Coordinates of C-alpha atoms in Angstrom, one line a residue:
Chain H
X436 CA 9.6 9.1 13.4
X437 CA 11.6 12.0 12.4
X438 CA 8.8 14.5 12.3
X439 CA 9.0 16.1 15.7
X440 CA 6.7 18.6 17.2
X441 CA 9.4 21.2 17.1
X442 CA 9.6 20.7 13.4
X443 CA 5.9 21.2 13.0
X444 CA 5.9 24.3 15.1
X445 CA 8.7 25.9 13.2
X446 CA 7.0 24.9 10.0
X447 CA 3.7 26.5 10.9
X448 CA 5.4 29.6 12.2
X449 CA 7.4 30.1 9.1
X450 CA 4.4 29.5 6.9
X451 CA 2.3 32.2 8.7
X452 CA 5.3 34.5 8.5
X453 CA 5.5 33.8 4.8
X454 CA 1.8 34.5 4.4
X455 CA 2.2 37.8 6.0
X456 CA 5.2 38.7 4.0
X457 CA 3.6 37.9 0.7
X458 CA 0.5 39.9 1.7
X459 CA 2.7 42.9 2.5
X460 CA 4.6 42.7 -0.8
X461 CA 1.6 42.5 -3.1
X462 CA -1.8 43.5 -2.0
X463 CA -3.8 43.0 -5.1
X464 CA -3.8 39.4 -5.9
X465 CA -5.7 37.2 -8.3
X466 CA -6.5 33.7 -7.4
X467 CA -3.5 32.2 -9.2
X468 CA -1.2 34.6 -7.6
X469 CA -2.5 33.9 -4.2
X470 CA -2.2 30.2 -4.7
X471 CA 1.4 30.5 -5.9
X472 CA 2.2 32.7 -2.9
X473 CA 0.7 30.2 -0.5
X474 CA 2.6 27.4 -2.1
X475 CA 5.8 29.3 -2.2
X476 CA 5.6 30.2 1.5
X477 CA 4.7 26.7 2.4
X478 CA 7.7 25.2 0.5
X479 CA 10.0 27.8 2.0
X480 CA 8.7 27.1 5.4
X481 CA 9.2 23.4 5.0
X482 CA 12.8 23.9 3.8
X483 CA 13.6 26.4 6.6
X484 CA 12.1 24.3 9.3
X485 CA 13.9 21.2 8.2
X486 CA 17.3 22.8 8.3
X487 CA 20.2 22.2 6.1
X488 CA 19.8 19.2 3.9
X489 CA 20.6 18.4 0.3
X490 CA 17.0 18.6 -0.8
X491 CA 16.2 21.7 1.2
X492 CA 19.1 23.5 -0.5
X493 CA 18.0 22.2 -3.8
X494 CA 14.5 23.3 -3.2
X495 CA 15.5 26.8 -2.3
X496 CA 17.8 27.0 -5.2
X497 CA 15.1 25.9 -7.5
X498 CA 12.7 28.4 -6.1
X499 CA 15.2 31.3 -6.4
X500 CA 15.7 30.6 -10.1
X501 CA 12.5 32.5 -10.7
X502 CA 13.1 36.2 -10.2
X503 CA 9.8 37.0 -8.6
X504 CA 10.5 34.8 -5.7
X505 CA 13.9 36.2 -4.9
X506 CA 12.8 39.2 -3.1
X507 CA 10.4 37.1 -1.0
X508 CA 13.1 34.6 -0.3
X509 CA 15.6 37.3 0.8
X510 CA 12.9 38.8 3.0
X511 CA 12.2 35.5 4.7
X512 CA 15.6 34.1 5.0
X513 CA 17.7 37.1 5.6
X514 CA 21.4 36.4 5.7
X515 CA 20.9 32.7 5.4
X516 CA 19.8 33.1 1.8
X517 CA 23.2 33.8 0.3
X518 CA 24.9 31.1 2.4
X519 CA 22.3 28.6 1.4
X520 CA 22.6 29.3 -2.3
X521 CA 26.3 28.9 -2.6
X522 CA 27.0 25.2 -1.9
X523 CA 24.0 24.0 -3.8
X524 CA 25.1 24.0 -7.3
X525 CA 23.3 21.4 -9.4
X526 CA 26.2 21.1 -11.7
X527 CA 28.7 20.8 -9.0
X528 CA 30.8 17.7 -9.7
X529 CA 32.8 15.8 -7.2
X530 CA 36.4 15.9 -8.4
X531 CA 37.6 12.5 -9.5
X532 CA 41.0 11.2 -10.6
X533 CA 40.7 10.4 -14.3
X534 CA 43.1 7.5 -14.2
X535 CA 41.1 5.7 -11.5
X536 CA 37.8 6.4 -13.2
X537 CA 39.1 5.1 -16.5
X538 CA 40.4 1.9 -14.9
X539 CA 37.2 1.2 -13.1
X540 CA 35.2 1.9 -16.2
X541 CA 37.3 -0.6 -18.2
X542 CA 36.7 -3.3 -15.6
X543 CA 33.0 -2.6 -15.6
X544 CA 33.0 -2.8 -19.4
X545 CA 34.7 -6.2 -19.4
X546 CA 32.3 -7.6 -17.0
X547 CA 29.4 -6.3 -18.9
X548 CA 30.7 -7.9 -22.1
X549 CA 31.0 -11.3 -20.3
X550 CA 27.5 -11.5 -19.1
X551 CA 24.4 -9.5 -20.0
X552 CA 22.0 -11.0 -17.5
X553 CA 19.9 -8.7 -15.4
X554 CA 20.2 -5.9 -17.9
X555 CA 16.5 -5.4 -18.2
X556 CA 16.1 -5.1 -14.5
X557 CA 18.9 -2.7 -14.3
X558 CA 17.5 -0.5 -17.0
X559 CA 14.2 -0.4 -15.3
X560 CA 15.8 0.6 -12.1
X561 CA 17.8 3.2 -13.9
X562 CA 14.7 4.7 -15.4
X563 CA 13.1 4.8 -12.0
X564 CA 16.0 6.5 -10.4
X565 CA 16.1 9.1 -13.1
X566 CA 12.5 10.0 -12.5
X567 CA 13.0 10.1 -8.8
X568 CA 15.9 12.4 -9.3
X569 CA 13.6 14.7 -11.2
X570 CA 11.0 14.6 -8.4
X571 CA 13.1 15.2 -5.4
X572 CA 14.5 18.7 -5.4
X573 CA 18.2 18.9 -5.9
X574 CA 18.3 15.2 -6.9
X575 CA 20.2 15.5 -10.0
X576 CA 23.6 15.8 -8.3
X577 CA 22.9 12.9 -5.9
X578 CA 24.4 9.6 -5.5
X579 CA 22.1 6.5 -5.6
X580 CA 22.2 5.8 -1.9
X581 CA 22.0 9.5 -0.8
X582 CA 19.1 9.9 -3.2
X583 CA 17.2 7.3 -1.2
X584 CA 18.1 9.1 2.0
X585 CA 16.9 12.4 0.7
X586 CA 13.7 10.8 -0.6
X587 CA 12.9 9.4 2.8
X588 CA 13.4 12.8 4.4
X589 CA 11.5 14.6 1.7
X590 CA 8.5 12.2 1.9
X591 CA 8.3 12.8 5.7
X592 CA 8.4 16.5 5.4
X593 CA 5.9 16.5 2.5
X594 CA 3.5 14.5 4.7
X595 CA 3.9 17.0 7.5
X596 CA 3.3 19.8 5.0
X597 CA 0.1 18.2 3.8
X598 CA -1.2 17.6 7.3
X599 CA -0.4 21.1 8.4
X600 CA -2.1 22.7 5.4
X601 CA -5.1 20.6 5.9
X602 CA -5.5 21.5 9.5
X603 CA -5.0 25.2 8.6
X604 CA -7.7 24.8 6.0
X605 CA -10.2 23.3 8.5
X606 CA -9.6 26.0 11.0
X607 CA -10.1 28.7 8.4
X608 CA -13.3 27.1 7.3
X609 CA -14.5 26.7 10.8
X610 CA -13.8 30.3 11.5
X611 CA -15.5 31.3 8.4
X612 CA -18.6 29.4 9.3
X613 CA -18.7 31.0 12.6
X614 CA -18.3 34.5 11.2
X615 CA -21.1 33.8 8.8
X616 CA -23.4 32.6 11.5
X617 CA -22.5 35.7 13.6
X618 CA -23.3 38.0 10.7
X619 CA -26.6 36.4 10.0
X620 CA -27.8 36.6 13.6
X621 CA -27.6 40.4 13.9
X622 CA -29.3 40.7 10.6
X623 CA -32.2 38.6 11.7
X624 CA -32.3 40.5 15.0
X625 CA -32.3 43.8 13.1
X626 CA -35.1 42.5 10.8
X627 CA -37.0 41.5 13.9
X628 CA -36.6 44.8 15.5
X629 CA -37.7 46.7 12.4
X630 CA -40.8 44.6 12.2
Chain X
X1200 CA 26.7 -52.9 -42.3
X1201 CA 23.3 -51.7 -41.8
X1202 CA 21.7 -52.7 -45.1
X1203 CA 23.4 -56.1 -44.9
X1204 CA 22.3 -56.4 -41.3
X1205 CA 18.8 -55.6 -42.1
X1206 CA 18.6 -58.0 -45.0
X1207 CA 20.1 -60.7 -42.8
X1208 CA 17.6 -59.9 -40.1
X1209 CA 14.8 -59.9 -42.6
X1210 CA 15.9 -63.3 -43.9
X1211 CA 16.7 -64.9 -40.6
X1212 CA 13.6 -64.0 -38.6
X1213 CA 9.9 -64.7 -38.8
X1214 CA 7.7 -62.5 -40.8
X1215 CA 6.2 -60.6 -37.9
X1216 CA 9.3 -59.0 -36.8
X1217 CA 10.6 -57.7 -40.0
X1218 CA 9.0 -54.2 -40.3
X1219 CA 9.6 -53.5 -36.6
X1220 CA 13.1 -54.7 -36.7
X1221 CA 13.8 -52.6 -39.7
X1222 CA 12.4 -49.6 -37.9
X1223 CA 14.5 -50.4 -34.9
X1224 CA 17.6 -50.7 -36.9
X1225 CA 16.9 -47.3 -38.4
X1226 CA 16.5 -46.0 -35.0
X1227 CA 19.7 -47.6 -34.0
X1228 CA 21.5 -45.6 -36.6
X1229 CA 19.8 -42.5 -35.4
X1230 CA 20.7 -43.2 -31.9
X1231 CA 24.2 -43.9 -32.7
X1232 CA 24.5 -40.6 -34.5
X1233 CA 22.8 -38.8 -31.7
X1234 CA 25.0 -40.5 -29.1
X1235 CA 28.1 -39.7 -31.0
X1236 CA 27.0 -36.1 -31.2
X1237 CA 26.2 -35.8 -27.6
X1238 CA 29.4 -37.7 -26.8
X1239 CA 31.3 -35.1 -28.7
X1240 CA 29.5 -32.4 -26.8
X1241 CA 30.0 -33.7 -23.3
X1242 CA 33.6 -34.6 -22.8
X1243 CA 33.2 -35.1 -19.1
X1244 CA 31.3 -38.3 -18.9
X1245 CA 32.9 -39.7 -22.0
X1246 CA 34.8 -42.6 -20.7
X1247 CA 32.3 -45.1 -19.5
X1248 CA 29.9 -44.1 -22.1
X1249 CA 32.1 -44.9 -25.0
X1250 CA 32.7 -48.3 -23.6
X1251 CA 29.0 -48.9 -23.7
X1252 CA 28.7 -47.1 -27.0
X1253 CA 31.0 -49.4 -28.7
X1254 CA 28.9 -52.3 -27.8
X1255 CA 25.3 -51.6 -27.9
X1256 CA 24.7 -51.4 -31.6
X1257 CA 26.4 -54.7 -32.3
X1258 CA 25.0 -56.4 -29.3
X1259 CA 21.5 -55.2 -30.2
X1260 CA 21.9 -56.5 -33.7
X1261 CA 23.1 -59.9 -32.4
X1262 CA 20.3 -60.0 -30.0
X1263 CA 17.8 -59.2 -32.7
X1264 CA 19.3 -61.9 -34.7
X1265 CA 18.8 -64.3 -31.9
X1266 CA 15.6 -63.2 -30.4
X1267 CA 15.6 -66.0 -27.8
X1268 CA 15.6 -64.9 -24.2
X1269 CA 18.7 -67.0 -23.2
X1270 CA 21.1 -65.4 -20.7
X1271 CA 23.2 -63.0 -22.5
X1272 CA 26.5 -62.3 -20.9
X1273 CA 26.7 -59.7 -18.2
X1274 CA 28.3 -57.1 -20.3
X1275 CA 25.6 -57.5 -22.9
X1276 CA 23.0 -57.3 -20.1
X1277 CA 24.5 -54.2 -18.9
X1278 CA 25.0 -52.6 -22.2
X1279 CA 22.0 -53.7 -24.2
X1280 CA 19.3 -52.7 -21.7
X1281 CA 21.0 -49.3 -21.4
X1282 CA 21.0 -49.1 -25.1
X1283 CA 17.4 -50.2 -25.1
X1284 CA 16.7 -47.6 -22.4
X1285 CA 18.5 -45.0 -24.4
X1286 CA 16.4 -45.8 -27.3
X1287 CA 13.4 -45.4 -25.2
X1288 CA 14.7 -42.1 -24.0
X1289 CA 15.6 -40.7 -27.4
X1290 CA 12.5 -42.0 -29.0
X1291 CA 10.0 -41.5 -26.3
X1292 CA 7.0 -41.5 -28.6
X1293 CA 8.0 -44.5 -30.6
X1294 CA 6.4 -47.0 -28.3
X1295 CA 6.3 -49.6 -31.1
X1296 CA 10.0 -49.5 -31.3
X1297 CA 10.4 -50.0 -27.6
X1298 CA 8.0 -52.8 -27.6
X1299 CA 9.8 -54.4 -30.4
X1300 CA 13.0 -54.0 -28.6
X1301 CA 11.6 -55.4 -25.5
X1302 CA 10.4 -58.5 -27.2
X1303 CA 13.8 -59.8 -28.3
X1304 CA 15.1 -59.3 -24.9
X1305 CA 12.3 -61.4 -23.5
X1306 CA 12.7 -61.1 -19.7
X1307 CA 13.9 -57.5 -20.2
X1308 CA 12.7 -56.4 -16.9
X1309 CA 15.4 -58.3 -15.1
X1310 CA 18.0 -57.0 -17.5
X1311 CA 16.8 -53.5 -17.0
X1312 CA 17.1 -53.9 -13.3
X1313 CA 20.6 -55.1 -13.6
X1314 CA 21.4 -52.2 -15.9
X1315 CA 20.1 -49.9 -13.3
X1316 CA 22.3 -51.4 -10.7
X1317 CA 25.3 -51.6 -12.9
X1318 CA 24.8 -48.3 -14.5
X1319 CA 27.4 -45.7 -13.9
X1320 CA 24.8 -43.0 -13.8
X1321 CA 22.9 -44.4 -10.9
X1322 CA 21.9 -41.8 -8.4
X1323 CA 19.7 -41.9 -5.3
X1324 CA 16.8 -40.6 -7.4
X1325 CA 16.8 -43.4 -9.8
X1326 CA 14.8 -46.3 -8.4
X1327 CA 16.9 -49.4 -8.6
X1328 CA 13.9 -51.6 -8.2
X1329 CA 11.0 -53.1 -10.1
X1330 CA 9.2 -52.1 -13.2
X1331 CA 10.6 -50.8 -16.4
X1332 CA 7.9 -48.3 -16.6
X1333 CA 8.9 -46.9 -13.3
X1334 CA 12.4 -47.1 -14.3
X1335 CA 12.1 -45.2 -17.5
X1336 CA 11.5 -41.8 -16.0
X1337 CA 14.4 -42.4 -13.7
X1338 CA 16.5 -43.4 -16.6
X1339 CA 15.3 -40.5 -18.6
X1340 CA 16.8 -38.4 -15.9
X1341 CA 20.1 -40.0 -16.5
X1342 CA 21.4 -38.3 -19.6
X1343 CA 21.3 -34.8 -18.0
X1344 CA 23.1 -36.3 -15.1
X1345 CA 25.8 -37.5 -17.4
X1346 CA 26.7 -33.9 -18.0
X1347 CA 27.5 -33.2 -14.5
X1348 CA 30.4 -35.1 -13.0
X1349 CA 29.0 -37.3 -10.3
X1350 CA 31.8 -36.5 -8.0
X1351 CA 30.0 -35.5 -4.8
X1352 CA 27.8 -38.1 -3.0
X1353 CA 24.3 -37.2 -3.6
X1354 CA 22.9 -37.1 0.0
X1355 CA 25.7 -34.9 1.1
X1356 CA 25.2 -32.7 -1.8
X1357 CA 21.4 -32.4 -1.3
X1358 CA 21.3 -30.4 1.9
X1359 CA 23.9 -28.2 0.5
X1360 CA 22.1 -27.8 -2.7
X1361 CA 19.0 -26.0 -1.6
X1362 CA 21.0 -23.7 0.6
X1363 CA 23.2 -23.0 -2.3
X1364 CA 20.3 -22.4 -4.6
X1365 CA 18.7 -20.1 -2.0
X1366 CA 21.9 -18.2 -1.8
X1367 CA 22.1 -18.1 -5.5
X1368 CA 18.6 -16.9 -5.9
X1369 CA 18.9 -14.4 -3.2
X1370 CA 22.1 -12.9 -4.5
X1371 CA 20.7 -13.2 -8.0
X1372 CA 17.7 -11.2 -7.0
X1373 CA 19.9 -8.7 -5.3
X1374 CA 22.2 -8.5 -8.2
X1375 CA 19.4 -8.2 -10.7
X1376 CA 17.5 -5.7 -8.6
X1377 CA 20.3 -3.3 -7.9
X1378 CA 21.5 -0.6 -10.1
X1379 CA 25.2 -1.4 -9.6
X1380 CA 27.6 -2.2 -12.3
X1381 CA 30.8 -4.2 -11.9
X1382 CA 30.8 -6.7 -9.1
X1383 CA 27.3 -7.5 -10.0
X1384 CA 28.6 -8.8 -13.3
X1385 CA 31.1 -10.8 -11.4
X1386 CA 28.6 -12.6 -9.2
X1387 CA 25.9 -12.8 -11.9
X1388 CA 28.4 -14.4 -14.2
X1389 CA 28.6 -17.0 -11.7
X1390 CA 24.9 -17.5 -11.4
X1391 CA 24.1 -18.6 -15.0
X1392 CA 26.7 -21.4 -14.6
X1393 CA 25.2 -22.4 -11.4
X1394 CA 21.7 -22.3 -12.8
X1395 CA 22.5 -24.4 -15.7
X1396 CA 24.0 -27.0 -13.5
X1397 CA 20.9 -27.2 -11.3
X1398 CA 18.4 -26.8 -14.0
X1399 CA 17.8 -30.5 -14.5
X1400 CA 17.4 -32.0 -11.1
X1401 CA 18.6 -31.4 -7.6
X1402 CA 22.0 -32.9 -8.1
X1403 CA 25.5 -32.0 -7.1
X1404 CA 27.0 -29.4 -9.3
X1405 CA 30.1 -27.3 -9.4
X1406 CA 30.6 -25.3 -6.3
X1407 CA 29.5 -21.7 -6.7
X1408 CA 31.3 -20.6 -3.7
X1409 CA 34.7 -21.3 -5.2
X1410 CA 34.0 -18.7 -7.8
X1411 CA 32.4 -16.2 -5.5
X1412 CA 35.6 -16.3 -3.6
X1413 CA 36.8 -13.9 -6.2
X1414 CA 34.9 -11.3 -4.3
X1415 CA 37.9 -10.4 -2.4
X1416 CA 38.6 -8.1 -5.3
X1417 CA 38.4 -4.6 -4.0
X1418 CA 35.9 -3.6 -6.7
X1419 CA 33.4 -6.2 -5.8
X1420 CA 33.8 -5.6 -2.1
X1421 CA 33.1 -2.0 -2.6
X1422 CA 30.2 -2.8 -4.8
X1423 CA 28.8 -5.2 -2.3
X1424 CA 29.1 -2.7 0.5
X1425 CA 27.3 -0.1 -1.7
X1426 CA 24.6 -2.6 -2.5
X1427 CA 24.1 -3.4 1.2
X1428 CA 23.7 0.3 1.9
X1429 CA 21.2 0.8 -0.8
X1430 CA 19.3 -2.3 0.3
X1431 CA 19.0 -1.0 3.9
X1432 CA 17.6 2.3 2.6
X1433 CA 15.2 0.6 0.3
X1434 CA 13.9 -1.3 3.3
X1435 CA 13.3 1.9 5.2
X1436 CA 11.5 3.5 2.3
X1437 CA 9.4 0.4 2.0
X1438 CA 8.3 0.7 5.6
X1439 CA 7.5 4.3 5.1
X1440 CA 5.5 4.2 1.9
X1441 CA 2.1 2.5 2.5
X1442 CA 1.6 -0.7 0.6
X1443 CA 5.2 -1.3 -0.3
X1444 CA 6.0 -4.0 2.2
X1445 CA 4.6 -6.8 0.1
X1446 CA 6.3 -5.8 -3.1
X1447 CA 9.5 -7.5 -4.0
X1448 CA 11.9 -6.0 -6.4
X1449 CA 13.6 -2.7 -6.5
X1450 CA 11.9 -1.4 -9.7
X1451 CA 8.4 -1.9 -8.4
X1452 CA 9.2 -0.4 -5.0
X1453 CA 10.7 2.6 -6.7
X1454 CA 7.6 2.9 -8.7
X1455 CA 5.5 3.0 -5.6
X1456 CA 7.8 5.6 -4.1
X1457 CA 7.6 7.8 -7.1
X1458 CA 3.8 7.5 -7.1
X1459 CA 3.7 8.4 -3.5
X1460 CA 5.9 11.5 -3.9
X1461 CA 3.9 12.6 -6.9
X1462 CA 0.6 12.2 -5.0
X1463 CA 1.9 14.2 -2.1
X1464 CA 3.1 17.0 -4.3
X1465 CA -0.3 17.1 -6.0
X1466 CA -2.0 17.2 -2.6
X1467 CA 0.1 20.2 -1.7
X1468 CA -0.9 22.0 -4.9
X1469 CA -4.5 21.2 -4.2
X1470 CA -4.5 22.3 -0.6
X1471 CA -2.8 25.6 -1.5
X1472 CA -5.5 26.1 -4.1
X1473 CA -8.1 25.6 -1.5
X1474 CA -6.4 27.9 0.9
X1475 CA -6.3 30.5 -1.7
X1476 CA -10.0 30.0 -2.3
X1477 CA -10.8 30.3 1.4
X1478 CA -8.6 33.3 1.9
X1479 CA -10.3 36.1 0.0
X1480 CA -12.9 36.4 2.7
X1481 CA -10.4 36.1 5.4
X1482 CA -7.5 38.0 3.9
X1483 CA -3.9 37.5 4.8
X1484 CA -3.8 40.5 7.0
X1485 CA -6.8 39.2 8.8
X1486 CA -5.1 36.1 9.9
X1487 CA -4.6 37.5 13.4
X1488 CA -8.4 37.9 13.6
X1489 CA -9.1 34.4 12.8
X1490 CA -6.5 33.0 15.1
X1491 CA -7.7 35.2 18.0
X1492 CA -11.3 34.2 17.4
X1493 CA -10.3 30.6 17.4
X1494 CA -8.6 30.9 20.7
X1495 CA -11.3 32.8 22.4
X1496 CA -10.2 34.5 25.5
X1497 CA -6.6 34.6 24.5
X1498 CA -5.2 38.1 24.1
X1499 CA -4.3 39.4 20.6
X1500 CA -1.6 41.8 19.7
X1501 CA -3.1 43.9 17.0
X1502 CA -6.2 46.0 17.2
X1503 CA -9.6 45.3 15.7
X1504 CA -9.0 46.7 12.2
X1505 CA -7.0 44.8 9.7
X1506 CA -5.0 46.8 7.2
X1507 CA -1.4 47.9 7.1
X1508 CA -1.0 48.8 10.7
X1509 CA -2.2 45.5 11.9
X1510 CA 0.1 43.7 9.5
X1511 CA 3.0 45.9 10.3
X1512 CA 2.5 45.2 14.0
X1513 CA 2.2 41.6 13.3
X1514 CA 5.4 41.4 11.3
X1515 CA 7.3 43.3 13.9
X1516 CA 5.8 41.4 16.7
X1517 CA 6.5 38.1 15.2
X1518 CA 10.0 39.1 14.4
X1519 CA 10.5 39.9 18.0
X1520 CA 8.7 37.0 19.3
X1521 CA 10.4 34.3 17.4
X1522 CA 12.8 33.8 20.2
X1523 CA 10.1 34.2 22.8
X1524 CA 8.0 31.3 21.5
X1525 CA 10.8 28.9 21.7
X1526 CA 11.3 29.7 25.3
X1527 CA 7.8 28.9 26.4
X1528 CA 6.6 25.5 25.3
X1529 CA 4.4 24.7 28.3
X1530 CA 1.7 27.3 27.7
X1531 CA 0.9 25.6 24.5
X1532 CA -0.8 22.8 26.2
X1533 CA -3.3 25.2 27.8
X1534 CA -4.0 26.8 24.5
X1535 CA -4.4 23.4 23.0
X1536 CA -7.4 22.8 25.4
X1537 CA -8.7 26.2 24.5
X1538 CA -8.6 25.5 20.9
X1539 CA -10.5 22.3 21.3
X1540 CA -13.3 24.2 22.9
X1541 CA -13.3 27.5 21.0
X1542 CA -15.4 30.2 22.5
X1543 CA -17.5 32.8 20.8
X1544 CA -16.1 35.8 22.4
X1545 CA -15.0 38.2 19.7
X1546 CA -15.2 41.0 22.1
X1547 CA -12.7 39.6 24.5
X1548 CA -9.7 40.5 22.6
X1549 CA -11.0 44.0 22.0
X1550 CA -11.2 44.5 25.8
X1551 CA -7.7 43.2 26.2
X1552 CA -6.1 46.0 24.4
X1553 CA -2.6 45.8 25.6
X1554 CA -1.8 42.2 25.0
X1555 CA 1.4 40.2 24.8
X1556 CA 2.5 40.0 21.2
X1557 CA 3.9 36.5 21.5
X1558 CA 0.6 35.0 22.3
X1559 CA -0.3 35.6 18.7
X1560 CA 1.8 32.9 17.3
X1561 CA 1.3 30.4 20.0
X1562 CA -2.4 29.9 19.3
X1563 CA -1.3 29.3 15.8
X1564 CA 1.2 26.8 17.0
X1565 CA -1.5 25.1 19.1
X1566 CA -3.2 24.4 15.9
X1567 CA -0.5 22.0 15.4
X1568 CA -1.5 20.2 18.5
X1569 CA -5.0 20.1 17.0
X1570 CA -4.3 16.6 15.9
X1571 CA -3.7 17.1 12.2
X1572 CA -3.9 13.4 11.6
X1573 CA -7.5 13.2 12.7
X1574 CA -8.6 16.4 11.1
X1575 CA -12.1 16.9 10.0
X1576 CA -12.6 16.1 6.4
X1577 CA -13.1 19.1 4.3
X1578 CA -16.7 19.9 3.6
X1579 CA -16.7 21.0 0.1
X1580 CA -20.4 21.8 0.2
X1581 CA -19.9 24.4 2.8
X1582 CA -17.1 25.9 0.8
X1583 CA -19.3 26.2 -2.2
X1584 CA -22.0 27.9 -0.3
X1585 CA -19.5 30.4 1.1
X1586 CA -17.9 31.1 -2.2

């Protein structure tokens, strides 16, 4: 649907770049560190490949909150980094006229007093939306309808990410197998020759 | 009146009737009280009812006093059977009473028929014919009918009714399902009234549309537009997330979406862990080796050794080639074929010393065309062996 080949290409490219960059920055890596580095570069690649979206900005903002990542992000993104960070403020509120807000709230209140049907369903839906806001990056400052929009996008790119990482994994494993078999053959040959 | 009546009845009639008639009189009092209560409650259908109400008790008593069948006057015929039927209604379980009541009326079935015909509450549902047994359920339906003003003709109302109800339910489902606030209350305030009216039977009720016409209010219009938007997006999401198309209701669909997103995020974690596990043998800097090996005869930028020089070259090369890649999409198809049939020539790239740097990434990109959807399932056994 929205996942184009171009997106996948850009994604993979960015991810490999990220791998390289993280390898350059820290050579000695434990397992956890490596895993985090991989995940970080994968997420950044996804965000960069997708372009400018609410959730991508939210994702990068969330990642840059940890200091360790900032250097990596700056390396990857370059000048874009600063420009991406600025508009995405999770506490950024849309300016609203108080009078109008108060009036509409009063009307809502009166209608609620009149009739309490469907309250249970509404609370359930409210709970779900709160949780979805937590899951989707940058979702806290999103409207109900735009939240669904961003969720759609996010799900598509997550799927693409999973597919990509899986194919990477299979190729790595395949190459490993081949390298193993290559290594064993000369050993056997050597043992043969010696005997 | 009652005690006197009962004593009079007891004295005037044969012995068999006395206990039953006493019972029936007691029931009569009960019914009167009940009727008066309900009458006070429902003002709408009051008029005709009271006229009947005034009569039944007295008429019934008179009839009881004179238990011969004889032809009572039409009014009595109309009133008493209805009273009898009402008794049957109120005291459904008291079959003895109904039997007792039937007896004094003698040919009660005819009277009941006439009552049905003359009755003000006659609707299409109530069978105007034959047996009293068949009639009683129809008549039992009558008191709820009395609440609603029988203004509209029933057949005209009926085709409208299901559609109205459907609309009602639809909009109610929408209203209930959505997380909106104000106009929802407006329309949902309408719905309970509509539901009450249609709760008994499929009968004409107060127009819902008249009230919903209030939706020209700017608030409710905006809310409705917002709701439509959200609905459309929910549909898209339903199509996207597998297994959501059958589910109805926003909360459940959102549940599924949340589960899906969580599972995808967990998958990413898991895959990154696996990649980290695979990598120590391969090493980040050795990525170019793997990719070149995979692509066989394709030239590779960096030299044989890994290490800093290789990575530095890689980084610079890729930085330079980012533009280059985009300009050459067609070669990827060729590399896709090569990737499908990977060759074992590790020496090839050593021979091709001076190679084009941008080829480095394109084999990687052709991995994308490796059909990620149909990728080989991970062999965990192999991994364990290697680790």
